[in-house]
XYZ file of C-alpha atoms in Angstrom:
682
model
C 49.903 42.785 125.704
C 46.522 42.058 124.099
C 47.718 43.757 120.892
C 50.755 41.477 120.689
C 48.576 38.361 120.632
C 45.963 39.726 118.231
C 45.519 37.356 115.262
C 48.073 34.831 116.570
C 47.076 31.163 116.618
C 47.781 28.919 119.615
C 51.134 27.644 118.306
C 52.291 31.191 117.549
C 51.255 32.335 121.042
C 53.210 29.437 122.566
C 56.314 30.471 120.600
C 55.949 34.107 121.688
C 55.546 33.306 125.412
C 58.420 30.804 125.674
C 61.296 33.026 126.772
C 64.155 31.109 128.387
C 66.175 28.246 126.970
C 66.658 27.005 123.416
C 63.615 26.899 121.153
C 63.097 25.642 117.610
C 60.127 27.169 115.809
C 59.500 24.804 112.927
C 57.650 27.142 110.581
C 56.016 25.685 107.485
C 55.616 27.682 104.270
C 53.082 30.494 104.625
C 52.654 29.906 108.374
C 53.326 33.483 109.544
C 56.868 33.039 110.837
C 57.851 36.710 110.469
C 54.791 37.793 112.451
C 55.733 35.268 115.149
C 59.351 36.486 115.384
C 58.337 40.155 115.572
C 55.605 39.433 118.119
C 58.112 37.520 120.271
C 60.566 40.444 120.101
C 57.780 42.873 121.097
C 56.803 40.568 123.987
C 60.413 40.437 125.225
C 60.785 44.219 125.148
C 57.350 45.557 126.078
C 56.017 42.865 128.414
C 59.003 41.039 129.940
C 61.106 44.220 130.165
C 64.260 42.941 128.465
C 66.375 45.947 127.365
C 66.446 46.244 123.570
C 70.261 46.332 123.652
C 70.277 42.802 125.130
C 68.521 41.290 122.097
C 69.951 40.226 118.766
C 67.861 39.118 115.780
C 69.674 37.839 112.706
C 68.493 36.942 109.214
C 70.082 36.370 105.806
C 69.114 39.118 103.386
C 68.993 42.893 103.652
C 65.437 42.791 102.280
C 64.270 40.434 105.047
C 66.113 42.454 107.708
C 64.552 45.723 106.470
C 61.034 44.265 106.461
C 61.444 42.779 109.941
C 62.964 45.996 111.304
C 60.094 48.130 109.954
C 57.467 45.737 111.331
C 59.223 45.544 114.699
C 59.526 49.327 115.094
C 55.820 49.745 114.290
C 54.923 47.216 116.988
C 57.216 47.990 119.941
C 57.251 51.004 122.236
C 59.740 53.749 121.225
C 63.133 53.178 122.849
C 66.421 55.070 122.989
C 68.314 52.028 121.755
C 66.350 50.074 119.128
C 66.923 46.303 119.051
C 69.728 45.082 116.782
C 67.967 43.369 113.885
C 70.222 42.767 110.888
C 71.933 40.202 108.660
C 74.699 37.905 109.915
C 77.222 39.871 107.865
C 76.063 43.285 109.142
C 76.491 41.982 112.676
C 80.015 40.843 111.752
C 80.815 44.284 110.341
C 79.666 46.059 113.518
C 81.532 43.567 115.709
C 84.799 43.958 113.773
C 84.632 47.765 113.931
C 84.918 47.486 117.716
C 87.230 44.490 118.034
C 89.442 43.973 114.963
C 92.309 45.758 116.745
C 92.750 42.513 118.727
C 93.994 40.946 115.448
C 96.478 43.824 115.013
C 94.252 45.312 112.329
C 92.918 48.871 112.108
C 89.194 49.459 112.434
C 89.082 51.741 109.373
C 89.208 48.646 107.132
C 87.352 48.641 103.810
C 84.938 45.851 102.872
C 85.458 44.726 99.270
C 82.728 43.319 97.032
C 82.822 40.292 94.709
C 84.148 42.278 91.738
C 86.953 43.783 93.848
C 87.804 40.275 95.025
C 88.074 39.000 91.443
C 90.227 41.972 90.403
C 92.677 41.223 93.230
C 92.819 37.527 92.309
C 93.520 38.413 88.654
C 96.744 40.131 89.749
C 98.257 36.767 90.607
C 98.193 35.637 86.929
C 96.881 32.136 87.450
C 95.784 29.803 84.674
C 92.960 28.638 86.940
C 89.647 30.466 86.221
C 89.157 33.451 88.526
C 85.552 32.463 89.312
C 86.701 29.041 90.566
C 89.449 30.580 92.732
C 87.009 33.100 94.238
C 84.481 30.358 94.968
C 87.067 28.057 96.578
C 88.502 30.852 98.758
C 84.968 31.567 99.965
C 84.458 27.867 100.709
C 87.778 27.673 102.592
C 86.847 30.637 104.782
C 83.390 29.274 105.556
C 84.997 25.936 106.462
C 87.502 27.791 108.690
C 90.458 26.549 106.659
C 93.657 28.613 106.576
C 95.794 28.762 103.393
C 98.083 26.184 105.033
C 95.122 23.862 105.699
C 93.889 24.304 102.126
C 97.322 23.477 100.701
C 97.709 20.404 102.935
C 94.346 19.034 101.754
C 94.823 19.878 98.072
C 95.383 16.824 95.925
C 95.035 18.089 92.363
C 97.492 20.534 90.809
C 94.736 23.145 90.299
C 93.766 23.079 93.959
C 97.365 23.434 95.098
C 97.555 26.503 92.840
C 94.332 27.852 94.367
C 95.679 27.325 97.894
C 98.827 29.291 96.948
C 96.732 32.146 95.530
C 94.594 32.037 98.690
C 97.772 32.705 100.684
C 98.745 35.622 98.398
C 95.194 36.970 98.462
C 95.069 36.923 102.273
C 98.421 38.693 102.470
C 97.136 41.371 100.054
C 94.004 41.937 102.147
C 96.023 42.227 105.339
C 98.615 44.604 103.847
C 95.920 46.899 102.451
C 93.567 46.690 105.453
C 90.815 45.106 103.370
C 88.112 42.671 104.467
C 86.021 40.551 102.119
C 82.426 39.428 102.637
C 83.400 36.050 104.125
C 85.865 37.686 106.537
C 82.991 39.495 108.232
C 82.005 36.178 109.816
C 85.315 34.280 109.706
C 87.240 37.034 111.548
C 84.370 37.532 114.001
C 84.499 33.830 114.855
C 88.302 33.931 115.096
C 88.114 36.751 117.641
C 85.470 34.999 119.742
C 87.369 31.715 119.564
C 90.753 33.192 120.519
C 89.507 35.580 123.221
C 87.356 33.831 125.833
C 86.775 37.057 127.756
C 85.429 38.741 124.617
C 83.185 35.754 123.859
C 81.814 35.840 127.435
C 81.296 39.601 127.324
C 79.521 39.454 123.932
C 77.328 36.540 124.989
C 76.324 38.354 128.201
C 75.438 41.440 126.176
C 73.093 39.573 123.827
C 70.984 37.624 126.325
C 68.194 36.805 123.853
C 69.095 35.744 120.328
C 66.720 34.926 117.475
C 67.726 33.509 114.089
C 65.498 33.512 111.012
C 65.807 30.938 108.172
C 67.945 28.696 110.384
C 67.871 25.890 107.799
C 70.137 28.060 105.604
C 72.972 28.365 108.144
C 76.373 26.874 107.359
C 79.094 25.416 109.571
C 80.694 28.802 110.305
C 77.385 30.443 111.269
C 76.573 27.494 113.538
C 79.916 27.794 115.337
C 79.469 31.550 115.648
C 76.075 31.049 117.303
C 77.564 28.558 119.778
C 80.034 31.284 120.820
C 77.298 33.913 121.095
C 75.313 31.567 123.374
C 78.277 30.478 125.494
C 76.975 32.144 128.687
C 73.287 31.247 128.210
C 70.996 29.075 126.134
C 68.412 31.680 125.168
C 68.554 30.933 121.468
C 65.359 30.878 119.416
C 65.730 29.676 115.830
C 63.016 29.775 113.197
C 63.164 27.705 110.044
C 61.813 24.916 107.891
C 63.899 21.839 107.169
C 61.568 21.132 104.221
C 62.736 24.379 102.598
C 66.475 23.734 102.929
C 67.543 24.158 99.281
C 71.006 25.720 99.495
C 73.211 22.703 100.208
C 75.181 23.524 97.043
C 76.393 26.772 98.598
C 77.267 25.407 102.022
C 74.006 25.427 103.988
C 73.980 22.432 106.330
C 70.556 20.907 106.963
C 71.900 19.068 110.023
C 71.944 22.418 111.877
C 68.139 22.407 112.036
C 67.590 18.618 112.007
C 69.886 18.130 115.015
C 69.218 21.426 116.813
C 67.933 19.577 119.874
C 71.227 17.624 120.053
C 73.334 20.786 119.841
C 71.245 22.618 122.472
C 69.916 20.526 125.356
C 66.303 20.788 126.546
C 65.121 22.355 123.292
C 61.465 23.341 123.185
C 59.932 22.682 119.738
C 56.922 24.575 118.377
C 55.451 23.641 114.996
C 53.671 26.304 112.966
C 51.521 24.206 110.644
C 48.602 26.506 109.829
C 49.174 27.855 106.338
C 47.622 31.232 105.478
C 48.727 31.252 101.840
C 47.488 28.269 99.848
C 44.305 26.294 99.259
C 43.817 22.651 100.312
C 44.579 20.983 96.936
C 47.913 22.844 96.701
C 48.920 21.892 100.246
C 47.803 18.299 99.761
C 50.251 18.047 96.833
C 53.034 19.685 98.876
C 52.469 17.493 101.940
C 52.302 14.295 99.861
C 55.541 15.133 98.049
C 57.650 16.053 101.065
C 56.512 13.008 103.071
C 58.748 10.931 100.776
C 61.832 12.498 102.409
C 63.330 10.550 105.287
C 65.754 13.181 106.610
C 63.186 15.589 108.067
C 61.641 16.560 111.388
C 58.075 16.132 110.148
C 55.074 18.451 110.047
C 51.936 18.838 107.947
C 50.629 22.082 106.485
C 46.960 22.791 107.182
C 45.144 25.258 104.929
C 43.204 28.074 106.574
C 41.793 29.073 103.155
C 39.909 25.827 102.634
C 38.989 24.216 99.344
C 40.033 25.574 95.968
C 40.794 24.565 92.380
C 42.430 21.186 91.805
C 46.079 21.202 90.787
C 46.243 21.189 86.977
C 48.736 19.262 84.863
C 49.887 20.022 81.334
C 51.355 17.347 79.053
C 53.129 18.450 75.870
C 55.043 16.848 73.026
C 58.028 19.190 73.375
C 59.165 22.456 74.953
C 57.754 24.583 72.119
C 54.269 23.192 72.643
C 54.699 23.550 76.407
C 55.646 27.233 76.067
C 52.656 27.903 73.800
C 50.224 26.192 76.208
C 51.609 28.089 79.205
C 51.515 31.412 77.312
C 47.936 30.775 76.125
C 46.828 29.953 79.688
C 48.448 33.161 80.954
C 46.761 35.241 78.224
C 43.427 33.754 79.331
C 44.143 34.717 82.959
C 45.119 38.266 81.953
C 41.994 38.642 79.816
C 39.843 37.523 82.755
C 41.182 40.375 84.896
C 44.070 38.708 86.729
C 46.912 41.161 87.359
C 50.157 40.224 85.609
C 52.228 40.420 88.811
C 50.020 37.725 90.387
C 51.361 35.140 87.911
C 54.714 33.328 88.003
C 56.372 30.559 85.977
C 59.054 28.545 87.810
C 61.733 26.134 86.583
C 64.577 24.120 88.103
C 67.185 24.761 85.385
C 67.855 28.197 83.896
C 68.242 26.777 80.366
C 64.492 26.062 80.328
C 63.794 29.787 80.174
C 64.798 29.941 76.484
C 61.729 28.233 75.002
C 59.518 29.841 77.638
C 60.778 33.345 76.799
C 60.155 32.752 73.101
C 56.625 31.394 73.741
C 55.727 34.408 75.889
C 57.175 36.791 73.269
C 55.087 35.121 70.524
C 51.919 35.692 72.554
C 52.978 39.249 73.449
C 52.979 38.438 77.175
C 55.162 40.925 79.080
C 57.506 39.201 81.543
C 60.297 39.955 83.982
C 63.092 37.462 84.505
C 63.889 37.473 88.235
C 67.375 36.786 89.545
C 68.979 36.039 86.204
C 69.656 37.155 82.654
C 67.554 36.554 79.600
C 68.731 33.491 77.734
C 70.357 35.369 74.837
C 72.018 37.843 77.217
C 73.964 35.151 79.080
C 77.734 35.296 78.625
C 78.096 31.716 77.398
C 75.358 32.231 74.764
C 76.916 35.511 73.610
C 80.252 33.688 73.291
C 78.646 30.957 71.164
C 76.901 33.478 68.925
C 80.214 35.338 68.509
C 81.908 32.108 67.366
C 79.156 31.523 64.804
C 79.349 35.119 63.597
C 83.096 34.852 63.059
C 82.635 31.608 61.144
C 80.038 33.165 58.870
C 81.928 36.481 58.592
C 85.619 36.315 59.445
C 85.857 40.111 59.229
C 83.532 40.635 62.211
C 86.232 42.122 64.459
C 83.808 42.840 67.308
C 82.902 39.146 67.626
C 86.493 37.990 67.072
C 87.680 40.182 69.942
C 85.112 38.539 72.243
C 86.287 34.978 71.555
C 89.971 35.430 70.648
C 91.003 34.379 74.182
C 88.089 32.030 74.962
C 89.105 29.379 75.918
C 92.273 30.968 77.318
C 95.066 31.095 74.754
C 97.456 33.291 76.693
C 96.401 36.430 74.817
C 96.138 39.329 77.240
C 94.265 42.600 76.775
C 97.440 44.432 75.741
C 98.087 41.913 72.914
C 94.500 42.148 71.655
C 94.581 45.968 71.777
C 97.825 46.020 69.749
C 96.309 43.756 67.101
C 93.167 45.882 66.880
C 95.125 49.133 66.587
C 97.452 47.716 63.901
C 94.457 46.378 61.957
C 92.751 49.791 62.065
C 95.936 51.551 60.885
C 96.097 49.183 57.920
C 92.349 49.523 57.201
C 91.847 45.801 57.719
C 89.781 43.589 59.971
C 91.707 41.890 62.802
C 91.318 38.552 61.014
C 92.624 39.958 57.714
C 95.522 41.729 59.422
C 96.695 38.533 61.159
C 96.199 36.442 58.026
C 98.104 38.787 55.686
C 100.911 39.806 58.045
C 104.168 37.917 58.003
C 105.488 36.064 61.040
C 108.220 38.694 61.397
C 105.711 41.572 61.317
C 103.563 39.971 63.983
C 106.536 39.066 66.196
C 107.635 42.715 66.082
C 104.191 43.642 67.419
C 103.404 40.825 69.869
C 105.335 37.961 71.503
C 106.639 35.064 69.396
C 104.426 32.595 71.284
C 101.362 34.798 70.727
C 102.153 35.101 67.005
C 101.947 31.340 66.584
C 98.762 31.241 68.670
C 96.864 33.812 66.578
C 98.083 32.307 63.292
C 96.806 28.880 64.427
C 93.487 30.384 65.498
C 92.978 32.076 62.127
C 93.708 28.802 60.335
C 91.236 26.906 62.530
C 88.512 29.497 61.925
C 89.062 29.209 58.163
C 88.935 25.404 58.305
C 85.740 25.384 60.373
C 84.127 27.992 58.109
C 84.926 25.786 55.110
C 83.519 22.672 56.802
C 80.380 24.605 57.780
C 79.554 25.136 54.104
C 79.356 21.384 53.539
C 77.741 20.186 56.754
C 75.305 22.590 58.416
C 73.779 20.041 60.801
C 77.162 18.835 62.109
C 78.503 22.367 62.572
C 77.964 22.233 66.345
C 80.087 19.083 66.666
C 82.773 20.624 64.445
C 82.678 23.827 66.517
C 82.998 22.010 69.842
C 85.680 19.656 68.538
C 87.862 22.510 67.287
C 87.289 25.195 69.921
C 86.312 23.217 73.071
C 83.825 25.933 74.031
C 82.407 24.022 77.008
C 85.862 23.885 78.548
C 85.679 27.660 79.120
C 83.089 27.108 81.832
C 83.657 23.605 83.199
C 85.659 24.787 86.224
C 83.297 27.599 87.165
C 81.062 27.363 90.260
C 77.940 27.517 88.051
C 79.387 25.177 85.399
C 76.363 22.870 85.314
C 73.955 25.711 84.563
C 76.195 27.189 81.865
C 76.738 23.853 80.122
C 72.981 23.206 80.232
C 72.533 26.573 78.484
C 75.136 25.683 75.830
C 73.439 22.331 75.199
C 70.101 24.110 74.925
C 71.591 26.426 72.290
C 73.174 23.530 70.386
C 69.804 21.777 70.366
C 68.108 24.956 69.156
C 70.557 25.174 66.232
C 70.086 21.511 65.244
C 66.318 21.871 65.384
C 66.459 24.967 63.163
C 68.558 23.137 60.547
C 66.309 20.073 60.700
C 63.225 22.185 60.081
C 64.916 24.492 57.547
C 67.481 22.322 55.679
C 67.983 24.904 52.932
C 68.700 27.798 55.330
C 72.218 29.102 55.914
C 74.057 29.932 59.118
C 73.464 33.620 58.305
C 69.718 33.070 58.357
C 69.903 31.253 61.691
C 71.829 34.193 63.197
C 69.319 36.683 61.784
C 66.461 34.710 63.350
C 68.269 34.810 66.686
C 68.738 38.559 66.472
C 65.018 39.010 65.918
C 64.203 36.790 68.895
C 66.736 38.259 71.291
C 65.935 41.866 70.394
C 62.166 41.612 70.906
C 60.673 44.970 71.889
C 59.651 44.761 75.510
C 55.939 45.326 75.974
C 55.296 48.165 78.391
C 53.099 47.795 81.459
C 52.761 45.146 84.154
C 54.658 41.889 83.698
C 54.344 38.310 84.832
C 57.381 36.824 86.570
C 59.557 33.956 85.376
C 62.335 32.633 87.588
C 64.203 29.644 88.937
C 62.741 27.863 91.958
C 65.735 29.014 94.021
C 64.919 32.644 93.168
C 61.250 32.154 94.133
C 61.891 31.212 97.763
C 60.086 33.639 100.072
C 57.724 34.857 97.323
C 54.070 34.010 96.674
C 51.729 34.347 93.689
C 48.050 33.654 93.082
C 48.796 31.602 89.963
C 51.944 29.476 89.640
C 53.102 27.358 86.690
C 55.978 24.904 87.233
C 57.601 23.683 83.997
C 60.176 20.994 83.242
C 58.820 18.300 85.555
C 60.764 15.449 83.950
C 63.343 13.023 85.310
C 66.692 14.726 84.820
C 65.298 18.251 85.112
C 63.167 18.173 88.279
C 64.490 16.157 89.939
C 68.038 16.442 88.656
C 69.517 12.951 88.652
C 73.046 11.605 88.459
C 76.411 12.185 90.092
C 76.304 14.799 92.863
C 72.515 15.225 92.885
C 70.600 14.844 96.142
C 67.073 13.484 95.672
C 65.908 14.821 99.033
C 67.071 18.360 98.243
C 65.429 18.073 94.799
C 62.204 17.095 96.569
C 62.531 20.102 98.864
C 62.879 22.260 95.749
C 59.650 20.788 94.406
C 57.996 21.502 97.765
C 59.187 25.129 97.717
C 57.870 25.564 94.151
C 54.423 24.132 94.983
C 54.025 26.243 98.125
C 54.583 29.515 96.226
C 51.019 29.151 94.845
C 48.074 30.757 96.627
C 45.030 29.894 94.488
C 45.977 27.932 91.374
C 48.877 25.619 90.571
C 49.733 24.115 87.181
C 52.495 21.513 86.782
C 53.869 20.825 83.299
C 55.963 18.114 81.652
C 57.007 17.251 78.092
C 57.677 13.993 76.255
C 60.931 15.243 74.733
C 63.293 18.127 75.244
C 66.732 19.239 74.104
C 69.053 17.589 76.589
C 72.848 17.757 76.327
C 72.496 19.276 72.876
C 70.190 16.661 71.358
C 66.474 15.949 71.424
C 65.875 13.293 74.050
C 62.812 11.313 75.062
C 62.033 12.025 78.714
C 59.917 10.373 81.368
C 57.484 12.236 83.585
C 58.922 13.346 86.938
C 58.404 10.978 89.867
C 57.121 14.062 91.702
C 53.740 13.739 89.954
C 53.192 10.362 91.649
C 54.702 11.491 94.918
C 52.414 14.553 94.994
C 49.377 12.314 94.519
C 48.609 13.805 91.095
C 48.671 10.460 89.290
C 48.692 6.769 90.153
C 51.768 5.407 91.849
C 53.045 3.770 94.994
C 54.599 5.495 97.993
C 58.357 4.923 97.745
C 60.867 5.915 100.404
C 64.361 6.322 99.046
C 67.635 6.516 100.866
C 69.613 9.493 99.548
C 72.818 11.249 100.400
C 73.495 14.955 100.570
C 77.233 14.309 100.160
C 78.923 14.831 96.810
C 82.411 14.750 95.291
C 84.562 17.614 96.601
C 82.740 18.044 99.949
C 84.822 18.434 103.093
C 83.778 16.043 105.872
C 84.844 15.057 109.382
C 85.192 11.534 110.804
C 85.422 11.054 114.576
C 88.612 8.965 114.238
C 90.259 9.995 110.962
C 89.509 13.738 111.225
C 88.888 16.032 108.234
C 88.929 14.779 104.656
C 87.660 15.491 101.155
C 85.221 13.217 99.295
C 86.680 11.768 96.096
C 83.639 9.726 95.063
C 80.136 8.593 96.085
C 78.602 5.201 95.337
C 75.577 3.164 96.475
C 76.228 0.470 99.097
C 73.060 -1.487 99.832
C 70.747 0.809 101.758
C 73.526 3.301 102.499
C 76.116 5.270 100.489
C 79.838 4.598 100.385
C 82.174 7.590 100.307
C 85.765 7.431 99.069
C 87.551 10.007 101.224
C 91.041 11.469 101.174
C 92.214 11.922 104.782
C 95.482 13.841 104.359
C 96.739 11.509 101.627
C 95.182 8.305 102.996
C 92.213 7.122 100.909
C 89.495 5.281 102.799
C 86.010 3.961 102.008
C 83.564 5.099 104.710
C 79.759 4.805 104.929
C 78.054 8.228 104.726
C 76.307 7.793 108.088
C 79.714 7.837 109.840
C 80.799 11.319 108.727
C 79.438 14.845 108.931
C 79.883 17.726 106.501
C 82.413 20.403 107.456
């Protein structure tokens, strides 16, 4: 027992010893939450005598589950049946293997991945983008909506089409005994909800349940936990409301904020001692997050004591910013700092472009975590292909990439026929289409497709001709004629992709402005040189989005893009409190040194724009400014919500109403204006 409590502080010991009833462990960044969870599990098994088979510990990622499992097994006494410590979805898989027969399904089902899911959806030949359909089906399942429910709530034509495909998709899964990732939890909940005896039996089996990262749970996971605790209240959840940054993918912060309302007589333990960061870093983090109103409240206390003050970098533009960051990193590397102890974080993926180029110029090796390099992103490759076709119409490789982007009804079979015919005639695809008669093309492909490709060839020629006369306006001409942004606007990650396109457009305009005599060819050649940089061997620094950095820590952290509109994001659908939590997560990744950077101007929506310094500098206490509390809403257009009288509905619009927010909601065809404080997210 002494070993279990070795190196635990008083709050951690309290959390370990509290056994019965609901408990919320509010664990700040770097406060040793994993150690606390594992120590509590060891205490339950080795000191209290709870059988390992009566415990269940759930987390979100396989990496976290593996780490916790290894640490637990090294701490507890060997047992015939090790405790079940896994992800939510692994638990669902195990549960379904034993119980799916109650849904008249066989237990030899196959779990399909995201790519399999998209391939199945493609079979239904919809004009709606596959990525949007896949995302909506996932959202429906996590909101416990059947295809019939989805169709009843659909208002727009596209969403009615998606609901229909959802029905076909579900039928396909059932007929072929397939289960997708979301089904692992949705079907588990369905079984527990429809079979009270099974719910009681399962709850009695798992007498002690612990949940990690509780702030990231969604509505479905919350309901599932209520079922698992139906015969007892021995639920211990660990999380940090200040690190709830996944609202955009369904995580519901109310689950942790209102835990004590959902589970009576909750015991709350706050882990506030931070073992990661120095005082100046935590002072900035604490000052920033105190501006949020929708939080439980805690204050991180550094156990490392004093350290270097937080540094700020001011630059004229993103090029200067990248050079300053790269130079500072070179200085750190030359002083003996290991490359993997350094990270650069940003809110928006498009900001990586200038950063990547600055690091390449200074020969700083880097790894991009959780994403693709700027020039490897699909939307950027599409843009470059358009430009290559305009500058060289005989580039068949590039033409093939963009011939059906945006969708023009040209399937793979049509494109393959055109390519084969062009090769047989020793012509490029462009030349073959241009020189072939209507009759020749109609004999090869459909009449409708013949007109489509002829029109496309004419448009390419017209744009190529215009490009000769107006280099600077080429981007506007390109977008006007080909509507490239429309390819991505209905995708789940549309905002990120359009930011990347605007970044590229701005890059092109800046190149032309600085090199007015250069041609489009020369711009493309410059790009090739930049995007094909030889990777320097050896250790690398890390660059990543703030979302990708959660759970990681580095001695030296640089945060770039701290301007209004970038961090925080502002405008329709943005949530200032979640943006502030993102800033808090970014700051608390730093152990020893933190540098926060902003620029006076940046490419924004395709054009150079003057920007103002992020409010987060003032709110973190890094410059003069008053303490301002703002009312914000986490609701946005498209969210499903529930009203105690009107039931479920979908938000059509959000607007400010004095100190509150007014939501326009569609309740089954009836549109009503309701204040945000009177509804909850589904």
